[in-house]
């Protein structure tokens, strides 16, 4: 059975730009992604991580969802969203 393909923020953005590109995203065996070898894009991604770390400095009371298993991360995020005020990093 094929592995499920979740609609992440990045994939949602890709789908808005080009539905065909979204279709082919993640099918590495059939359509290799040449962006993996692009040094500029690698540095851009690194910058995204830096922004995330900076946000954690500005909001030290925030809670990061570190669970990578999809269903569990959704459960943790949903539980945190029951609070009146909460800052969540990497929520599902």
XYZ file of C-alpha atoms in Angstrom:
92
model
C 0.000 0.000 0.000
C 1.429 3.433 -0.865
C 2.520 5.711 1.930
C -0.029 8.468 2.722
C 0.754 11.932 1.341
C -0.160 14.658 3.808
C -0.989 18.195 2.779
C 1.663 20.216 4.612
C 2.019 23.996 4.571
C 4.705 23.728 1.897
C 2.666 21.387 -0.262
C -0.423 23.583 0.123
C 1.594 26.586 -1.085
C 2.937 24.531 -3.997
C -0.601 23.494 -4.929
C -1.747 27.114 -4.992
C 1.118 27.987 -7.323
C 0.751 24.980 -9.611
C -1.580 21.967 -9.070
C 0.507 19.871 -11.476
C 3.652 20.527 -9.462
C 1.791 19.405 -6.317
C 0.836 16.152 -8.064
C 4.471 15.332 -8.815
C 5.852 16.485 -5.445
C 7.112 13.594 -3.361
C 7.291 11.060 -6.199
C 11.086 10.916 -6.029
C 11.422 7.558 -7.765
C 9.440 8.702 -10.790
C 10.300 12.412 -10.896
C 13.491 13.376 -9.071
C 13.508 16.824 -7.491
C 16.497 18.765 -8.809
C 16.081 21.352 -6.057
C 17.794 19.027 -3.565
C 21.117 19.846 -5.242
C 20.442 23.606 -5.378
C 22.787 25.336 -2.883
C 20.732 28.534 -2.930
C 17.581 26.677 -1.891
C 19.510 24.816 0.804
C 20.635 28.135 2.270
C 17.106 29.494 2.015
C 15.817 26.517 3.996
C 18.527 27.101 6.587
C 17.267 30.675 6.876
C 13.799 29.309 7.598
C 15.193 27.303 10.496
C 16.905 30.430 11.784
C 13.611 32.338 11.738
C 11.997 29.528 13.719
C 14.735 29.628 16.329
C 14.458 33.416 16.558
C 10.716 33.086 17.174
C 11.474 30.732 20.068
C 13.714 33.429 21.567
C 10.924 36.010 21.317
C 8.353 33.626 22.799
C 10.226 31.478 25.343
C 6.940 30.322 26.903
C 6.039 28.640 23.611
C 5.684 24.902 23.287
C 7.292 22.997 20.431
C 5.643 19.887 19.029
C 8.592 17.546 18.502
C 6.540 14.447 17.739
C 6.925 13.524 14.061
C 4.303 10.784 13.969
C 1.362 12.544 12.311
C -1.584 11.358 14.422
C 0.249 11.980 17.694
C 1.356 15.466 16.646
C -2.248 16.306 15.717
C -3.423 15.056 19.120
C -0.799 17.120 20.961
C -1.577 20.232 18.919
C -5.328 19.874 19.440
C -4.850 19.502 23.202
C -2.716 22.649 23.364
C -5.267 24.612 21.338
C -7.823 24.032 24.117
C -5.918 26.600 26.214
C -7.050 30.226 26.217
C -3.617 31.487 25.211
C -0.797 29.350 23.864
C 2.176 29.728 21.527
C 2.883 26.577 19.527
C 5.947 25.881 17.418
C 5.737 23.279 14.635
C 2.107 22.451 15.386
C 0.231 20.004 13.179
